[in-house]
PDB file of C-alpha atoms in Angstrom:
ATOM      1  CA  MET A 240      -8.383  -2.921  16.994  1.00 72.00           C
ATOM      2  CA  ALA A 241      -7.084  -0.638  14.847  1.00 91.00           C
ATOM      3  CA  LYS A 242      -6.051  -0.421  11.011  1.00 96.00           C
ATOM      4  CA  VAL A 243      -2.418   1.063  10.187  1.00 98.00           C
ATOM      5  CA  THR A 244      -1.098   3.077   7.233  1.00 98.00           C
ATOM      6  CA  VAL A 245       1.551   3.983   6.244  1.00 98.00           C
ATOM      7  CA  ASN A 246       2.194   6.603   3.521  1.00 98.00           C
ATOM      8  CA  HIS A 247       4.921   8.271   1.547  1.00 98.00           C
ATOM      9  CA  VAL A 248       7.872   6.793   3.840  1.00 98.00           C
ATOM     10  CA  TYR A 249      11.066   6.972   3.912  1.00 98.00           C
ATOM     11  CA  LYS A 250      14.284   5.822   5.496  1.00 98.00           C
ATOM     12  CA  ILE A 251      17.272   6.564   4.910  1.00 97.00           C
ATOM     13  CA  TYR A 252      20.686   5.765   6.545  1.00 95.00           C
ATOM     14  CA  PRO A 253      23.267   7.842   6.817  1.00 92.00           C
ATOM     15  CA  ALA A 254      25.919   6.813   5.129  1.00 87.00           C
ATOM     16  CA  GLU A 255      30.504   7.538   4.360  1.00 85.00           C
ATOM     17  CA  LYS A 256      32.005  10.906   2.374  1.00 82.00           C
ATOM     18  CA  GLY A 257      28.206  12.725   2.068  1.00 82.00           C
ATOM     19  CA  SER A 258      26.573  10.208   0.135  1.00 90.00           C
ATOM     20  CA  SER A 259      23.220   8.213   2.266  1.00 94.00           C
ATOM     21  CA  VAL A 260      21.293   4.345   2.334  1.00 95.00           C
ATOM     22  CA  THR A 261      18.117   4.605   1.349  1.00 96.00           C
ATOM     23  CA  ALA A 262      16.314   1.324   3.088  1.00 97.00           C
ATOM     24  CA  VAL A 263      13.230   2.278   3.475  1.00 98.00           C
ATOM     25  CA  ASP A 264      11.560   4.011  -0.514  1.00 98.00           C
ATOM     26  CA  ASP A 265       8.492   5.400  -0.529  1.00 98.00           C
ATOM     27  CA  VAL A 266       6.301   3.078   1.022  1.00 98.00           C
ATOM     28  CA  ASN A 267       2.787   3.242   0.685  1.00 98.00           C
ATOM     29  CA  LEU A 268       0.257   0.759   2.461  1.00 97.00           C
ATOM     30  CA  GLU A 269      -3.185   1.166   4.126  1.00 97.00           C
ATOM     31  CA  ILE A 270      -3.807  -2.492   6.796  1.00 98.00           C
ATOM     32  CA  ALA A 271      -7.686  -2.959   7.187  1.00 97.00           C
ATOM     33  CA  ASP A 272      -8.622  -2.735  11.036  1.00 97.00           C
ATOM     34  CA  ARG A 273      -8.091  -6.074  12.383  1.00 96.00           C
ATOM     35  CA  GLU A 274      -6.653  -7.855   8.992  1.00 98.00           C
ATOM     36  CA  PHE A 275      -3.506  -9.776   9.960  1.00 98.00           C
ATOM     37  CA  VAL A 276      -0.726  -8.668   6.582  1.00 98.00           C
ATOM     38  CA  VAL A 277       2.639 -10.397   5.821  1.00 98.00           C
ATOM     39  CA  LEU A 278       5.313  -7.938   4.938  1.00 98.00           C
ATOM     40  CA  VAL A 279       7.301 -10.834   3.460  1.00 98.00           C
ATOM     41  CA  GLY A 280      11.354 -10.453   1.167  1.00 96.00           C
ATOM     42  CA  PRO A 281      14.585 -11.683   1.031  1.00 95.00           C
ATOM     43  CA  SER A 282      17.446 -10.118   3.682  1.00 93.00           C
ATOM     44  CA  GLY A 283      17.628  -6.491   4.048  1.00 93.00           C
ATOM     45  CA  CYS A 284      15.074  -5.177   1.205  1.00 97.00           C
ATOM     46  CA  GLY A 285      13.831  -2.933   4.451  1.00 97.00           C
ATOM     47  CA  LYS A 286      10.283  -5.146   5.126  1.00 98.00           C
ATOM     48  CA  SER A 287      11.969  -5.519   9.296  1.00 97.00           C
ATOM     49  CA  THR A 288      12.956  -1.519   8.843  1.00 98.00           C
ATOM     50  CA  THR A 289       9.396  -1.145   7.574  1.00 98.00           C
ATOM     51  CA  LEU A 290       7.910  -2.670  10.928  1.00 98.00           C
ATOM     52  CA  ARG A 291       9.989  -0.968  13.526  1.00 97.00           C
ATOM     53  CA  MET A 292       9.126   2.743  12.234  1.00 98.00           C
ATOM     54  CA  ILE A 293       5.472   1.813  12.451  1.00 98.00           C
ATOM     55  CA  ALA A 294       6.793   0.278  16.429  1.00 97.00           C
ATOM     56  CA  GLY A 295       8.692   3.874  17.090  1.00 97.00           C
ATOM     57  CA  LEU A 296      12.340   2.165  17.266  1.00 96.00           C
ATOM     58  CA  GLU A 297      13.033   3.554  14.138  1.00 96.00           C
ATOM     59  CA  GLU A 298      13.013   7.419  12.548  1.00 96.00           C
ATOM     60  CA  ILE A 299      10.907   8.378   9.787  1.00 97.00           C
ATOM     61  CA  SER A 300      12.647  10.019   7.561  1.00 97.00           C
ATOM     62  CA  ARG A 301       9.996  11.147   5.526  1.00 97.00           C
ATOM     63  CA  GLY A 302       6.557  10.479   5.406  1.00 98.00           C
ATOM     64  CA  ASP A 303       3.879   9.534   7.891  1.00 98.00           C
ATOM     65  CA  ILE A 304       2.217   6.591   9.646  1.00 98.00           C
ATOM     66  CA  TYR A 305      -0.965   6.481  11.601  1.00 98.00           C
ATOM     67  CA  ILE A 306      -1.954   3.745  14.373  1.00 97.00           C
ATOM     68  CA  GLY A 307      -5.896   4.561  14.007  1.00 95.00           C
ATOM     69  CA  GLU A 308      -6.789   7.962  13.529  1.00 94.00           C
ATOM     70  CA  ARG A 309      -3.474   8.834  15.247  1.00 96.00           C
ATOM     71  CA  ARG A 310      -0.629  10.319  12.701  1.00 97.00           C
ATOM     72  CA  VAL A 311       1.702   8.729  15.464  1.00 97.00           C
ATOM     73  CA  ASN A 312       5.959   9.946  14.093  1.00 97.00           C
ATOM     74  CA  ASP A 313       6.188  11.301  17.990  1.00 95.00           C
ATOM     75  CA  VAL A 314       4.649   9.357  19.837  1.00 96.00           C
ATOM     76  CA  ALA A 315       6.639   7.246  21.959  1.00 96.00           C
ATOM     77  CA  PRO A 316       6.445   3.940  21.508  1.00 94.00           C
ATOM     78  CA  LYS A 317       5.575   3.165  24.783  1.00 91.00           C
ATOM     79  CA  ASP A 318       2.960   5.363  23.876  1.00 93.00           C
ATOM     80  CA  ARG A 319       2.067   3.897  20.949  1.00 95.00           C
ATOM     81  CA  ASP A 320      -0.783   1.525  21.963  1.00 93.00           C
ATOM     82  CA  ILE A 321       0.576  -1.588  19.989  1.00 95.00           C
ATOM     83  CA  ALA A 322       3.234  -4.740  21.203  1.00 94.00           C
ATOM     84  CA  MET A 323       5.694  -6.525  19.772  1.00 93.00           C
ATOM     85  CA  VAL A 324       7.272  -9.515  19.755  1.00 93.00           C
ATOM     86  CA  PHE A 325      10.834 -10.357  18.554  1.00 89.00           C
ATOM     87  CA  GLN A 326      13.177 -13.231  17.300  1.00 86.00           C
ATOM     88  CA  ASN A 327      15.072 -13.420  20.320  1.00 86.00           C
ATOM     89  CA  TYR A 328      11.717 -13.280  22.614  1.00 85.00           C
ATOM     90  CA  ALA A 329      13.795 -10.017  24.725  1.00 86.00           C
ATOM     91  CA  LEU A 330      12.193 -12.363  28.585  1.00 91.00           C
ATOM     92  CA  TYR A 331      14.174 -10.942  31.624  1.00 93.00           C
ATOM     93  CA  PRO A 332      16.144 -14.412  33.181  1.00 93.00           C
ATOM     94  CA  HIS A 333      15.672 -13.529  36.413  1.00 95.00           C
ATOM     95  CA  MET A 334      11.825 -13.102  35.812  1.00 95.00           C
ATOM     96  CA  SER A 335       9.494 -16.449  35.509  1.00 96.00           C
ATOM     97  CA  VAL A 336       6.556 -16.857  33.676  1.00 96.00           C
ATOM     98  CA  PHE A 337       4.551 -15.057  35.020  1.00 97.00           C
ATOM     99  CA  ASP A 338       6.487 -12.265  36.078  1.00 96.00           C
ATOM    100  CA  ASN A 339       8.030 -12.042  32.923  1.00 95.00           C
ATOM    101  CA  MET A 340       3.678 -11.597  30.792  1.00 96.00           C
ATOM    102  CA  ALA A 341       2.904  -9.506  34.209  1.00 95.00           C
ATOM    103  CA  PHE A 342       5.943  -6.082  33.876  1.00 93.00           C
ATOM    104  CA  GLY A 343       4.430  -4.511  31.558  1.00 90.00           C
ATOM    105  CA  LEU A 344       1.058  -4.102  33.549  1.00 93.00           C
ATOM    106  CA  LYS A 345       2.823  -3.009  36.209  1.00 93.00           C
ATOM    107  CA  LEU A 346       5.284  -0.076  34.031  1.00 90.00           C
ATOM    108  CA  ARG A 347       1.365   0.907  34.022  1.00 90.00           C
ATOM    109  CA  LYS A 348       0.703   0.282  37.070  1.00 91.00           C
ATOM    110  CA  TYR A 349      -2.304  -1.695  37.116  1.00 93.00           C
ATOM    111  CA  GLY A 350      -4.122  -3.538  40.449  1.00 95.00           C
ATOM    112  CA  LYS A 351      -1.884  -6.515  40.719  1.00 94.00           C
ATOM    113  CA  ALA A 352      -6.566  -8.583  40.517  1.00 96.00           C
ATOM    114  CA  GLU A 353      -6.392  -7.300  36.525  1.00 96.00           C
ATOM    115  CA  ILE A 354      -2.744  -8.283  36.025  1.00 96.00           C
ATOM    116  CA  LYS A 355      -3.991 -12.054  37.691  1.00 96.00           C
ATOM    117  CA  LYS A 356      -6.416 -11.910  35.584  1.00 96.00           C
ATOM    118  CA  ARG A 357      -4.776 -10.578  31.986  1.00 95.00           C
ATOM    119  CA  VAL A 358      -2.221 -13.764  32.372  1.00 96.00           C
ATOM    120  CA  SER A 359      -3.895 -16.114  33.486  1.00 95.00           C
ATOM    121  CA  ASP A 360      -6.316 -15.288  30.432  1.00 94.00           C
ATOM    122  CA  ALA A 361      -3.516 -15.308  28.230  1.00 94.00           C
ATOM    123  CA  ALA A 362      -2.041 -18.242  29.441  1.00 94.00           C
ATOM    124  CA  THR A 363      -5.324 -20.798  28.353  1.00 93.00           C
ATOM    125  CA  ILE A 364      -5.169 -19.178  25.710  1.00 91.00           C
ATOM    126  CA  LEU A 365      -1.503 -19.890  24.981  1.00 92.00           C
ATOM    127  CA  GLY A 366      -1.951 -23.302  26.385  1.00 90.00           C
ATOM    128  CA  ILE A 367       1.923 -22.191  29.386  1.00 93.00           C
ATOM    129  CA  GLU A 368      -0.535 -21.918  32.365  1.00 94.00           C
ATOM    130  CA  GLU A 369       1.555 -25.026  34.005  1.00 95.00           C
ATOM    131  CA  LEU A 370       4.483 -23.259  33.231  1.00 95.00           C
ATOM    132  CA  LEU A 371       3.513 -19.483  34.579  1.00 96.00           C
ATOM    133  CA  ASP A 372       6.130 -20.355  38.489  1.00 95.00           C
ATOM    134  CA  ARG A 373       9.679 -20.802  35.712  1.00 96.00           C
ATOM    135  CA  LYS A 374      12.104 -18.836  34.827  1.00 96.00           C
ATOM    136  CA  PRO A 375      13.425 -18.938  31.031  1.00 94.00           C
ATOM    137  CA  LYS A 376      16.496 -20.679  30.816  1.00 93.00           C
ATOM    138  CA  ALA A 377      14.150 -23.890  32.006  1.00 95.00           C
ATOM    139  CA  LEU A 378      11.333 -23.504  29.038  1.00 93.00           C
ATOM    140  CA  SER A 379      12.349 -25.455  25.258  1.00 91.00           C
ATOM    141  CA  GLY A 380      12.203 -22.359  22.168  1.00 89.00           C
ATOM    142  CA  GLY A 381       9.185 -22.713  21.305  1.00 89.00           C
ATOM    143  CA  GLN A 382       7.417 -22.607  25.272  1.00 92.00           C
ATOM    144  CA  ARG A 383       9.536 -19.725  25.236  1.00 92.00           C
ATOM    145  CA  GLN A 384       7.977 -17.686  22.212  1.00 91.00           C
ATOM    146  CA  ARG A 385       4.901 -18.693  23.554  1.00 91.00           C
ATOM    147  CA  VAL A 386       5.645 -15.954  26.762  1.00 94.00           C
ATOM    148  CA  ALA A 387       6.739 -13.965  25.005  1.00 93.00           C
ATOM    149  CA  VAL A 388       3.223 -13.652  22.294  1.00 93.00           C
ATOM    150  CA  GLY A 389       1.596 -13.838  25.743  1.00 94.00           C
ATOM    151  CA  ARG A 390       3.560 -10.974  26.409  1.00 93.00           C
ATOM    152  CA  ALA A 391       1.846  -9.153  24.102  1.00 94.00           C
ATOM    153  CA  ILE A 392      -2.036 -10.629  24.191  1.00 94.00           C
ATOM    154  CA  VAL A 393      -1.687  -9.258  27.283  1.00 94.00           C
ATOM    155  CA  ARG A 394      -1.241  -5.715  26.877  1.00 91.00           C
ATOM    156  CA  GLN A 395      -4.349  -5.860  24.831  1.00 91.00           C
ATOM    157  CA  PRO A 396      -2.975  -3.875  22.281  1.00 93.00           C
ATOM    158  CA  LYS A 397      -4.584  -2.501  19.208  1.00 94.00           C
ATOM    159  CA  VAL A 398      -1.997  -3.792  17.382  1.00 96.00           C
ATOM    160  CA  PHE A 399       0.646  -6.465  16.952  1.00 96.00           C
ATOM    161  CA  LEU A 400       3.797  -6.772  14.952  1.00 97.00           C
ATOM    162  CA  PHE A 401       6.305  -9.989  14.823  1.00 96.00           C
ATOM    163  CA  ASP A 402       9.190  -9.272  13.885  1.00 95.00           C
ATOM    164  CA  GLU A 403      10.323 -12.527  12.548  1.00 93.00           C
ATOM    165  CA  PRO A 404       9.220 -14.524  15.720  1.00 91.00           C
ATOM    166  CA  LEU A 405       9.888 -17.942  14.781  1.00 90.00           C
ATOM    167  CA  SER A 406      13.319 -17.732  13.044  1.00 88.00           C
ATOM    168  CA  ASN A 407      15.592 -19.720  15.638  1.00 84.00           C
ATOM    169  CA  LEU A 408      13.032 -22.487  16.286  1.00 86.00           C
ATOM    170  CA  ASP A 409      13.820 -26.096  14.471  1.00 86.00           C
ATOM    171  CA  ALA A 410      11.286 -26.645  11.299  1.00 87.00           C
ATOM    172  CA  LYS A 411       8.946 -28.296  12.915  1.00 89.00           C
ATOM    173  CA  MET A 412       8.166 -26.010  15.135  1.00 87.00           C
ATOM    174  CA  ARG A 413       8.671 -23.133  13.529  1.00 89.00           C
ATOM    175  CA  VAL A 414       4.940 -25.560  11.652  1.00 91.00           C
ATOM    176  CA  GLN A 415       3.365 -26.417  14.918  1.00 89.00           C
ATOM    177  CA  MET A 416       4.381 -22.090  16.438  1.00 89.00           C
ATOM    178  CA  ARG A 417       2.587 -20.828  12.226  1.00 92.00           C
ATOM    179  CA  THR A 418      -0.469 -22.942  12.743  1.00 92.00           C
ATOM    180  CA  GLU A 419      -1.679 -21.200  16.883  1.00 90.00           C
ATOM    181  CA  ILE A 420      -0.518 -18.082  15.530  1.00 92.00           C
ATOM    182  CA  THR A 421      -3.070 -17.685  12.393  1.00 94.00           C
ATOM    183  CA  LYS A 422      -5.848 -19.347  15.374  1.00 92.00           C
ATOM    184  CA  LEU A 423      -4.456 -16.637  17.418  1.00 91.00           C
ATOM    185  CA  HIS A 424      -5.230 -14.279  15.435  1.00 94.00           C
ATOM    186  CA  GLN A 425      -8.502 -15.414  14.616  1.00 93.00           C
ATOM    187  CA  ARG A 426      -9.463 -15.969  17.795  1.00 91.00           C
ATOM    188  CA  LEU A 427      -9.088 -12.087  19.107  1.00 90.00           C
ATOM    189  CA  GLN A 428      -9.541 -10.621  15.704  1.00 91.00           C
ATOM    190  CA  ALA A 429      -6.755  -8.019  16.219  1.00 92.00           C
ATOM    191  CA  THR A 430      -4.056  -6.234  13.668  1.00 97.00           C
ATOM    192  CA  MET A 431      -1.773  -8.019  13.805  1.00 97.00           C
ATOM    193  CA  VAL A 432       1.082  -7.924  10.878  1.00 98.00           C
ATOM    194  CA  TYR A 433       3.332 -10.334  10.653  1.00 97.00           C
ATOM    195  CA  VAL A 434       8.160 -10.227   9.287  1.00 97.00           C
ATOM    196  CA  THR A 435       9.274 -12.976   7.863  1.00 96.00           C
ATOM    197  CA  HIS A 436      12.025 -13.928   4.878  1.00 94.00           C
ATOM    198  CA  ASP A 437      10.364 -17.479   4.919  1.00 93.00           C
ATOM    199  CA  GLN A 438       7.550 -16.874   2.177  1.00 91.00           C
ATOM    200  CA  ILE A 439       6.101 -20.570   2.590  1.00 91.00           C
ATOM    201  CA  GLU A 440       5.253 -19.106   6.015  1.00 93.00           C
ATOM    202  CA  ALA A 441       3.609 -15.617   4.152  1.00 95.00           C
ATOM    203  CA  MET A 442       1.556 -17.659   2.061  1.00 95.00           C
ATOM    204  CA  THR A 443      -0.121 -20.138   5.480  1.00 94.00           C
ATOM    205  CA  MET A 444      -0.620 -17.158   7.345  1.00 95.00           C
ATOM    206  CA  GLY A 445      -1.291 -13.685   5.702  1.00 95.00           C
ATOM    207  CA  ASP A 446      -4.880 -12.489   4.455  1.00 97.00           C
ATOM    208  CA  ARG A 447      -1.894  -9.707   2.669  1.00 98.00           C
ATOM    209  CA  ILE A 448       0.987 -10.354   1.835  1.00 98.00           C
ATOM    210  CA  VAL A 449       3.669  -7.405   0.802  1.00 98.00           C
ATOM    211  CA  VAL A 450       6.594  -8.502  -0.666  1.00 98.00           C
ATOM    212  CA  MET A 451       9.312  -6.384  -1.136  1.00 98.00           C
ATOM    213  CA  ASN A 452      13.622  -5.945  -2.164  1.00 98.00           C
ATOM    214  CA  ASN A 453      15.869  -3.471  -2.379  1.00 97.00           C
ATOM    215  CA  GLY A 454      13.565  -0.960  -0.042  1.00 98.00           C
ATOM    216  CA  LYS A 455      10.443  -0.875  -2.516  1.00 98.00           C
ATOM    217  CA  VAL A 456       6.718  -2.537  -2.760  1.00 98.00           C
ATOM    218  CA  GLN A 457       6.782  -5.209  -5.470  1.00 98.00           C
ATOM    219  CA  GLN A 458       3.213  -5.905  -4.985  1.00 98.00           C
ATOM    220  CA  ILE A 459       0.454  -6.411  -1.921  1.00 98.00           C
ATOM    221  CA  ASP A 460      -2.033  -9.089  -2.769  1.00 98.00           C
ATOM    222  CA  THR A 461      -3.415 -12.412  -1.415  1.00 98.00           C
ATOM    223  CA  PRO A 462      -1.142 -15.566  -1.229  1.00 97.00           C
ATOM    224  CA  LEU A 463      -2.673 -16.976  -3.775  1.00 96.00           C
ATOM    225  CA  LYS A 464      -3.110 -13.958  -5.659  1.00 96.00           C
ATOM    226  CA  LEU A 465       0.577 -13.190  -5.516  1.00 96.00           C
ATOM    227  CA  TYR A 466       1.728 -17.433  -6.070  1.00 95.00           C
ATOM    228  CA  ASN A 467      -1.017 -16.858  -9.976  1.00 92.00           C
ATOM    229  CA  GLU A 468      -1.111 -13.023 -11.161  1.00 93.00           C
ATOM    230  CA  PRO A 469       2.427 -12.335  -9.931  1.00 95.00           C
ATOM    231  CA  ASP A 470       3.169  -8.674 -11.039  1.00 95.00           C
ATOM    232  CA  ASN A 471       6.540  -8.511 -11.949  1.00 95.00           C
ATOM    233  CA  LEU A 472       9.585 -10.987 -12.795  1.00 95.00           C
ATOM    234  CA  PHE A 473      11.067 -10.574  -9.028  1.00 97.00           C
ATOM    235  CA  VAL A 474       7.338 -11.632  -6.980  1.00 97.00           C
ATOM    236  CA  ALA A 475       7.220 -14.919  -9.785  1.00 96.00           C
ATOM    237  CA  GLY A 476      11.124 -16.019  -8.658  1.00 94.00           C
ATOM    238  CA  PHE A 477      10.840 -15.415  -5.109  1.00 95.00           C
ATOM    239  CA  LEU A 478       7.245 -17.649  -4.488  1.00 94.00           C
ATOM    240  CA  GLY A 479       7.179 -21.103  -3.975  1.00 90.00           C
ATOM    241  CA  SER A 480       9.199 -23.421  -3.952  1.00 87.00           C
ATOM    242  CA  PRO A 481      10.424 -25.408  -5.468  1.00 89.00           C
ATOM    243  CA  PRO A 482      10.271 -21.307  -8.064  1.00 90.00           C
ATOM    244  CA  MET A 483       8.912 -20.352 -11.731  1.00 93.00           C
ATOM    245  CA  ASN A 484      10.723 -21.671 -14.537  1.00 92.00           C
ATOM    246  CA  PHE A 485      12.150 -19.101 -16.655  1.00 93.00           C
ATOM    247  CA  ILE A 486      13.033 -20.149 -20.184  1.00 92.00           C
ATOM    248  CA  ASN A 487      13.223 -16.687 -22.877  1.00 92.00           C
ATOM    249  CA  GLY A 488      11.765 -17.368 -26.488  1.00 91.00           C
ATOM    250  CA  GLU A 489       9.285 -14.998 -28.277  1.00 89.00           C
ATOM    251  CA  LEU A 490       5.121 -15.896 -29.885  1.00 86.00           C
ATOM    252  CA  LYS A 491       4.581 -17.575 -32.577  1.00 84.00           C
ATOM    253  CA  GLN A 492       1.360 -18.559 -34.805  1.00 82.00           C
ATOM    254  CA  GLU A 493       1.705 -21.802 -36.272  1.00 82.00           C
ATOM    255  CA  ARG A 494      -1.430 -23.058 -38.101  1.00 78.00           C
ATOM    256  CA  ASP A 495      -3.963 -22.917 -35.040  1.00 77.00           C
ATOM    257  CA  ALA A 496      -2.095 -23.138 -32.588  1.00 80.00           C
ATOM    258  CA  ILE A 497      -0.107 -20.329 -30.520  1.00 82.00           C
ATOM    259  CA  VAL A 498       3.348 -20.792 -28.821  1.00 84.00           C
ATOM    260  CA  PHE A 499       6.135 -20.235 -27.775  1.00 85.00           C
ATOM    261  CA  LYS A 500       9.283 -20.779 -29.570  1.00 86.00           C
ATOM    262  CA  GLU A 501      12.624 -21.003 -26.739  1.00 88.00           C
ATOM    263  CA  THR A 502      15.098 -19.587 -27.761  1.00 84.00           C
ATOM    264  CA  LYS A 503      17.730 -22.942 -28.174  1.00 79.00           C
ATOM    265  CA  GLY A 504      14.680 -24.457 -30.326  1.00 78.00           C
ATOM    266  CA  GLY A 505      11.841 -26.095 -28.537  1.00 81.00           C
ATOM    267  CA  THR A 506       9.097 -25.576 -28.621  1.00 83.00           C
ATOM    268  CA  ILE A 507       5.749 -25.230 -26.162  1.00 82.00           C
ATOM    269  CA  GLU A 508       2.324 -24.996 -27.018  1.00 79.00           C
ATOM    270  CA  VAL A 509       0.839 -22.157 -25.007  1.00 77.00           C
ATOM    271  CA  ARG A 510      -3.375 -21.755 -24.074  1.00 73.00           C
ATOM    272  CA  PHE A 511      -4.726 -17.952 -23.979  1.00 69.00           C
ATOM    273  CA  ALA A 512      -8.423 -17.675 -22.544  1.00 63.00           C
ATOM    274  CA  ASP A 513      -7.124 -13.723 -24.255  1.00 63.00           C
ATOM    275  CA  ARG A 514      -6.280 -15.308 -28.466  1.00 67.00           C
ATOM    276  CA  PRO A 515      -6.316 -12.135 -29.804  1.00 74.00           C
ATOM    277  CA  ARG A 516      -4.306  -9.777 -27.102  1.00 77.00           C
ATOM    278  CA  ALA A 517      -1.793 -12.886 -27.748  1.00 78.00           C
ATOM    279  CA  ARG A 518      -0.929 -11.102 -30.582  1.00 80.00           C
ATOM    280  CA  GLU A 519       0.190  -7.771 -30.094  1.00 83.00           C
ATOM    281  CA  PHE A 520       3.514 -10.168 -28.369  1.00 84.00           C
ATOM    282  CA  PHE A 521       4.144 -11.176 -32.162  1.00 86.00           C
ATOM    283  CA  GLY A 522       7.444 -11.452 -32.757  1.00 83.00           C
ATOM    284  CA  LYS A 523       7.799 -10.526 -29.211  1.00 85.00           C
ATOM    285  CA  ALA A 524      10.932 -10.901 -27.223  1.00 87.00           C
ATOM    286  CA  MET A 525       9.544 -12.363 -23.822  1.00 88.00           C
ATOM    287  CA  LEU A 526       9.923 -15.168 -21.215  1.00 90.00           C
ATOM    288  CA  LEU A 527       7.855 -17.365 -19.706  1.00 89.00           C
ATOM    289  CA  GLY A 528       6.820 -18.627 -16.214  1.00 91.00           C
ATOM    290  CA  ILE A 529       6.536 -22.338 -15.721  1.00 90.00           C
ATOM    291  CA  ARG A 530       4.999 -23.599 -11.891  1.00 91.00           C
ATOM    292  CA  PRO A 531       6.904 -27.188 -11.142  1.00 91.00           C
ATOM    293  CA  GLU A 532       3.071 -28.888 -11.189  1.00 89.00           C
ATOM    294  CA  ASP A 533       2.357 -27.243 -14.567  1.00 85.00           C
ATOM    295  CA  ILE A 534       4.553 -30.095 -15.546  1.00 79.00           C
TER     296      ILE A 534
END
């Protein structure tokens, strides 16, 4: 396995009349060996473009990407020692499950015995041994996704990349597959980079989460840190279901209590661990964030 380093990376697309659109804006990531990192954010935030640049499917406009100690900016996707699992499964409809999983190994001229062993081992891990002779059209969505993951496993890559792999599954199957992919990471001890727009998916799967918006990284941290100590208003509002409540007002001292005076006239007593620092904000316009479970 290997670490992944994304160093001041930009993706800029040309637009009309000589202008340009910056889809990824100065992204910096350090993904440790064997870590499971999730990129999350709304549609169009740049998370999938970032993943595709790591995979080599998008050219980098500026910056550097390393897999291990190797700079891979100009390395072809097939030579980066990565395996990618796509949203649409990308299975060959005319091939059996076995042949779909074995296809990449055959291209690399592996022997029949080694191919059979790797496919068999991956099928056992994923619980799809009885499906190896079937065609993709005879499989459910969850089974197809397992085959797509199996095709990645047999490669034994340095890095696994997942691009919204559960988006086409129903809610019940998504929960099941989240658990399976998390267990797979623990079993393989692999470096995994996972993209999703679903913040619940991100919070339940990642060792660390990268929150993105408008092409920029908003915050990188563990799920609990992001939830309890968001760096900005976007992160605070994006993570959580139902979302955080925001109230405009200002801090004041009333007798021995520090209170938050709402702009609309209400009063909320607020407890501060650092009361002296709280006094620095007295009389200033503020925004109070309250999680629904704290009401």
